[in-house]
Each structure stands twice: as C-alpha cells, then as structure tokens.
PDB file of C-alpha atoms in Angstrom:
ATOM      1  CA  UNK A   1      20.911 -22.390  24.278  1.00  0.00           C
ATOM      2  CA  UNK A   2      24.131 -24.505  23.615  1.00  0.00           C
ATOM      3  CA  UNK A   3      21.086 -26.830  20.976  1.00  0.00           C
ATOM      4  CA  UNK A   4      21.219 -23.467  19.675  1.00  0.00           C
ATOM      5  CA  UNK A   5      24.671 -22.782  18.742  1.00  0.00           C
ATOM      6  CA  UNK A   6      25.424 -26.300  17.554  1.00  0.00           C
ATOM      7  CA  UNK A   7      22.077 -24.816  14.733  1.00  0.00           C
ATOM      8  CA  UNK A   8      24.046 -21.503  14.056  1.00  0.00           C
ATOM      9  CA  UNK A   9      27.617 -23.289  13.021  1.00  0.00           C
ATOM     10  CA  UNK A  10      25.092 -25.718  10.458  1.00  0.00           C
ATOM     11  CA  UNK A  11      23.183 -23.056   9.368  1.00  0.00           C
ATOM     12  CA  UNK A  12      26.442 -20.982   8.125  1.00  0.00           C
ATOM     13  CA  UNK A  13      28.227 -24.213   6.705  1.00  0.00           C
ATOM     14  CA  UNK A  14      25.170 -25.084   5.013  1.00  0.00           C
ATOM     15  CA  UNK A  15      23.632 -22.345   4.295  1.00  0.00           C
ATOM     16  CA  UNK A  16      24.496 -21.955   0.810  1.00  0.00           C
ATOM     17  CA  UNK A  17      22.046 -25.533  -0.228  1.00  0.00           C
ATOM     18  CA  UNK A  18      19.678 -25.257   2.517  1.00  0.00           C
ATOM     19  CA  UNK A  19      16.888 -22.845   4.062  1.00  0.00           C
ATOM     20  CA  UNK A  20      17.316 -23.208   7.470  1.00  0.00           C
ATOM     21  CA  UNK A  21      14.149 -22.020   9.294  1.00  0.00           C
ATOM     22  CA  UNK A  22      13.132 -22.058  13.122  1.00  0.00           C
ATOM     23  CA  UNK A  23       8.916 -22.319  13.833  1.00  0.00           C
ATOM     24  CA  UNK A  24       9.404 -21.459  17.425  1.00  0.00           C
ATOM     25  CA  UNK A  25       6.117 -23.623  18.979  1.00  0.00           C
ATOM     26  CA  UNK A  26       4.661 -23.928  23.002  1.00  0.00           C
ATOM     27  CA  UNK A  27       6.271 -22.705  25.376  1.00  0.00           C
ATOM     28  CA  UNK A  28       8.677 -25.772  26.702  1.00  0.00           C
ATOM     29  CA  UNK A  29       9.982 -23.005  30.367  1.00  0.00           C
ATOM     30  CA  UNK A  30       6.351 -20.879  30.891  1.00  0.00           C
ATOM     31  CA  UNK A  31       6.542 -19.389  33.763  1.00  0.00           C
ATOM     32  CA  UNK A  32       3.141 -20.296  35.415  1.00  0.00           C
ATOM     33  CA  UNK A  33       2.833 -23.538  33.284  1.00  0.00           C
ATOM     34  CA  UNK A  34       6.174 -25.930  33.823  1.00  0.00           C
ATOM     35  CA  UNK A  35       9.580 -23.563  34.833  1.00  0.00           C
ATOM     36  CA  UNK A  36      12.677 -23.938  35.638  1.00  0.00           C
ATOM     37  CA  UNK A  37      13.748 -20.671  37.743  1.00  0.00           C
ATOM     38  CA  UNK A  38      14.696 -17.961  36.386  1.00  0.00           C
ATOM     39  CA  UNK A  39      15.204 -19.878  32.889  1.00  0.00           C
ATOM     40  CA  UNK A  40      12.347 -17.957  31.014  1.00  0.00           C
ATOM     41  CA  UNK A  41      10.510 -14.804  31.046  1.00  0.00           C
ATOM     42  CA  UNK A  42       8.116 -16.040  29.308  1.00  0.00           C
ATOM     43  CA  UNK A  43       4.102 -16.544  30.183  1.00  0.00           C
ATOM     44  CA  UNK A  44       2.063 -19.989  28.542  1.00  0.00           C
ATOM     45  CA  UNK A  45       1.126 -18.026  25.443  1.00  0.00           C
ATOM     46  CA  UNK A  46      -3.211 -17.504  25.579  1.00  0.00           C
ATOM     47  CA  UNK A  47      -2.776 -15.713  21.934  1.00  0.00           C
ATOM     48  CA  UNK A  48      -1.315 -15.472  19.325  1.00  0.00           C
ATOM     49  CA  UNK A  49      -0.327 -12.211  19.292  1.00  0.00           C
ATOM     50  CA  UNK A  50       1.745 -13.806  22.922  1.00  0.00           C
ATOM     51  CA  UNK A  51       3.028 -16.410  20.640  1.00  0.00           C
ATOM     52  CA  UNK A  52       3.798 -13.645  17.840  1.00  0.00           C
ATOM     53  CA  UNK A  53       5.286 -11.546  21.567  1.00  0.00           C
ATOM     54  CA  UNK A  54       7.495 -14.671  22.711  1.00  0.00           C
ATOM     55  CA  UNK A  55       9.437 -15.082  19.686  1.00  0.00           C
ATOM     56  CA  UNK A  56      10.614 -11.575  18.778  1.00  0.00           C
ATOM     57  CA  UNK A  57      11.767 -12.111  22.047  1.00  0.00           C
ATOM     58  CA  UNK A  58      13.527 -14.957  21.454  1.00  0.00           C
ATOM     59  CA  UNK A  59      14.707 -13.233  18.366  1.00  0.00           C
ATOM     60  CA  UNK A  60      16.315 -10.366  20.572  1.00  0.00           C
ATOM     61  CA  UNK A  61      18.046 -12.401  22.564  1.00  0.00           C
ATOM     62  CA  UNK A  62      20.666 -13.304  19.671  1.00  0.00           C
ATOM     63  CA  UNK A  63      18.839 -10.864  17.001  1.00  0.00           C
ATOM     64  CA  UNK A  64      22.152 -11.421  13.663  1.00  0.00           C
ATOM     65  CA  UNK A  65      21.506 -15.381  13.597  1.00  0.00           C
ATOM     66  CA  UNK A  66      18.388 -14.756  12.645  1.00  0.00           C
ATOM     67  CA  UNK A  67      19.016 -12.366   9.470  1.00  0.00           C
ATOM     68  CA  UNK A  68      19.563 -15.984   7.442  1.00  0.00           C
ATOM     69  CA  UNK A  69      17.723 -17.764  10.152  1.00  0.00           C
ATOM     70  CA  UNK A  70      13.773 -16.783   9.858  1.00  0.00           C
ATOM     71  CA  UNK A  71      11.815 -18.525  12.938  1.00  0.00           C
ATOM     72  CA  UNK A  72       8.025 -18.276  11.839  1.00  0.00           C
ATOM     73  CA  UNK A  73       5.345 -19.342  15.261  1.00  0.00           C
ATOM     74  CA  UNK A  74       3.286 -22.027  14.906  1.00  0.00           C
ATOM     75  CA  UNK A  75      -1.045 -20.697  14.992  1.00  0.00           C
ATOM     76  CA  UNK A  76      -2.187 -21.009  19.008  1.00  0.00           C
ATOM     77  CA  UNK A  77      -3.732 -23.831  18.660  1.00  0.00           C
ATOM     78  CA  UNK A  78       0.025 -25.494  17.706  1.00  0.00           C
ATOM     79  CA  UNK A  79      -0.884 -26.876  14.594  1.00  0.00           C
ATOM     80  CA  UNK A  80       3.108 -27.480  13.454  1.00  0.00           C
ATOM     81  CA  UNK A  81       4.136 -28.700  16.650  1.00  0.00           C
ATOM     82  CA  UNK A  82       0.986 -31.146  16.695  1.00  0.00           C
ATOM     83  CA  UNK A  83       1.675 -32.244  12.126  1.00  0.00           C
ATOM     84  CA  UNK A  84       5.392 -32.218  13.566  1.00  0.00           C
ATOM     85  CA  UNK A  85       5.470 -34.223  17.321  1.00  0.00           C
ATOM     86  CA  UNK A  86       7.869 -31.439  18.546  1.00  0.00           C
ATOM     87  CA  UNK A  87       7.066 -30.305  21.497  1.00  0.00           C
ATOM     88  CA  UNK A  88       9.959 -29.177  23.076  1.00  0.00           C
ATOM     89  CA  UNK A  89      12.692 -28.742  19.535  1.00  0.00           C
ATOM     90  CA  UNK A  90      12.501 -31.104  16.487  1.00  0.00           C
ATOM     91  CA  UNK A  91      15.156 -31.330  14.135  1.00  0.00           C
ATOM     92  CA  UNK A  92      13.588 -31.812  10.226  1.00  0.00           C
ATOM     93  CA  UNK A  93      14.727 -32.061   6.450  1.00  0.00           C
ATOM     94  CA  UNK A  94      12.345 -31.278   3.946  1.00  0.00           C
ATOM     95  CA  UNK A  95      13.582 -31.726   0.794  1.00  0.00           C
ATOM     96  CA  UNK A  96      10.869 -31.206  -2.261  1.00  0.00           C
ATOM     97  CA  UNK A  97       8.200 -31.417  -0.629  1.00  0.00           C
ATOM     98  CA  UNK A  98       8.718 -35.165   1.318  1.00  0.00           C
ATOM     99  CA  UNK A  99      11.092 -35.460   4.451  1.00  0.00           C
ATOM    100  CA  UNK A 100      13.738 -37.194   4.152  1.00  0.00           C
ATOM    101  CA  UNK A 101      15.255 -36.624   7.701  1.00  0.00           C
ATOM    102  CA  UNK A 102      12.700 -36.902  11.194  1.00  0.00           C
ATOM    103  CA  UNK A 103      14.833 -36.198  14.597  1.00  0.00           C
ATOM    104  CA  UNK A 104      14.381 -36.801  17.811  1.00  0.00           C
ATOM    105  CA  UNK A 105      12.422 -35.318  20.341  1.00  0.00           C
ATOM    106  CA  UNK A 106      14.397 -32.803  22.090  1.00  0.00           C
ATOM    107  CA  UNK A 107      15.592 -32.567  24.691  1.00  0.00           C
ATOM    108  CA  UNK A 108      16.628 -35.536  24.661  1.00  0.00           C
ATOM    109  CA  UNK A 109      16.699 -37.247  21.145  1.00  0.00           C
ATOM    110  CA  UNK A 110      17.880 -33.821  19.501  1.00  0.00           C
ATOM    111  CA  UNK A 111      20.654 -34.557  17.302  1.00  0.00           C
ATOM    112  CA  UNK A 112      21.969 -31.911  15.152  1.00  0.00           C
ATOM    113  CA  UNK A 113      24.292 -33.508  14.299  1.00  0.00           C
ATOM    114  CA  UNK A 114      22.247 -36.025  12.497  1.00  0.00           C
ATOM    115  CA  UNK A 115      21.680 -32.392   9.992  1.00  0.00           C
ATOM    116  CA  UNK A 116      24.583 -31.664   9.468  1.00  0.00           C
ATOM    117  CA  UNK A 117      26.372 -35.393   8.491  1.00  0.00           C
ATOM    118  CA  UNK A 118      23.090 -35.689   6.146  1.00  0.00           C
ATOM    119  CA  UNK A 119      23.535 -32.235   5.243  1.00  0.00           C
ATOM    120  CA  UNK A 120      27.355 -33.214   4.204  1.00  0.00           C
ATOM    121  CA  UNK A 121      26.748 -36.487   2.422  1.00  0.00           C
ATOM    122  CA  UNK A 122      24.074 -34.706   0.451  1.00  0.00           C
ATOM    123  CA  UNK A 123      26.750 -32.055  -0.696  1.00  0.00           C
ATOM    124  CA  UNK A 124      29.512 -35.200  -1.001  1.00  0.00           C
ATOM    125  CA  UNK A 125      26.383 -36.780  -3.157  1.00  0.00           C
ATOM    126  CA  UNK A 126      25.588 -33.370  -5.619  1.00  0.00           C
ATOM    127  CA  UNK A 127      30.042 -33.259  -6.314  1.00  0.00           C
ATOM    128  CA  UNK A 128      29.596 -37.228  -7.972  1.00  0.00           C
ATOM    129  CA  UNK A 129      26.631 -36.370  -9.881  1.00  0.00           C
TER     130      UNK A 129
END
C-alpha cells in the first residue's frame, strides 16, 4: 500500500489536469496461488464476479481515495493486463489516445515519481504556451 500512498498524493496534486483510473487486475498474492502469509485475503478470481468483488473489497479498504480515483475491474481473460503488460502494477499516461509514458513493471520498476515528474513538466509547458 506504500506505492498507493504515493499515487494518492499525485492524484490530489494533478486532478485538475489529469484523470486517474485504477484497473484492478488479477490478484498478485491470491490466497490459493502465491500468497505471502497474511498479505491478502483474496483468492484467485475464477469469474468476473470474483474479480469485481475483489475490486470492491480493495475499494472498501480506503473508500475516500476512490471517490476521485475510480477503480474498474479487468475482464476475467485479463485483456487490459495483457495489452499493457501490467503484471502486478504498472503506470501509464495516455494523452489524446496515445501512450506518452509507460512505466516499468512493478513492483521493482514501479516509479510513481516519474508520473509526477511528467505531469509537472506538462503543467509547466502548458503555462509557457
């Protein structure tokens, strides 16, 4: 959840110039797959309903954050996860339908500060124009 805290700060800082969305993908630490003891209470998703329930549980852990930072669930075939290579977690900036920033695959190459830096540069460039 540490990386989530960083994203919350970025979202609060840049919500006036960017829309944020979280796509809930397959559970990285499913209780019946690769669980770190006590880390997750969520079993592997067997259906879209399972994934939506898991996303709803995720939202319930910090409901205030998700009022301005919506969460949607990937389909059960992992279409978004596959399309974006988002195993575990990954950050992207899409501008006018074009990917302008593609972050590294998390958790090891997950760098929220790069998103913050990109958005800060964008805001600066908008002021110059």
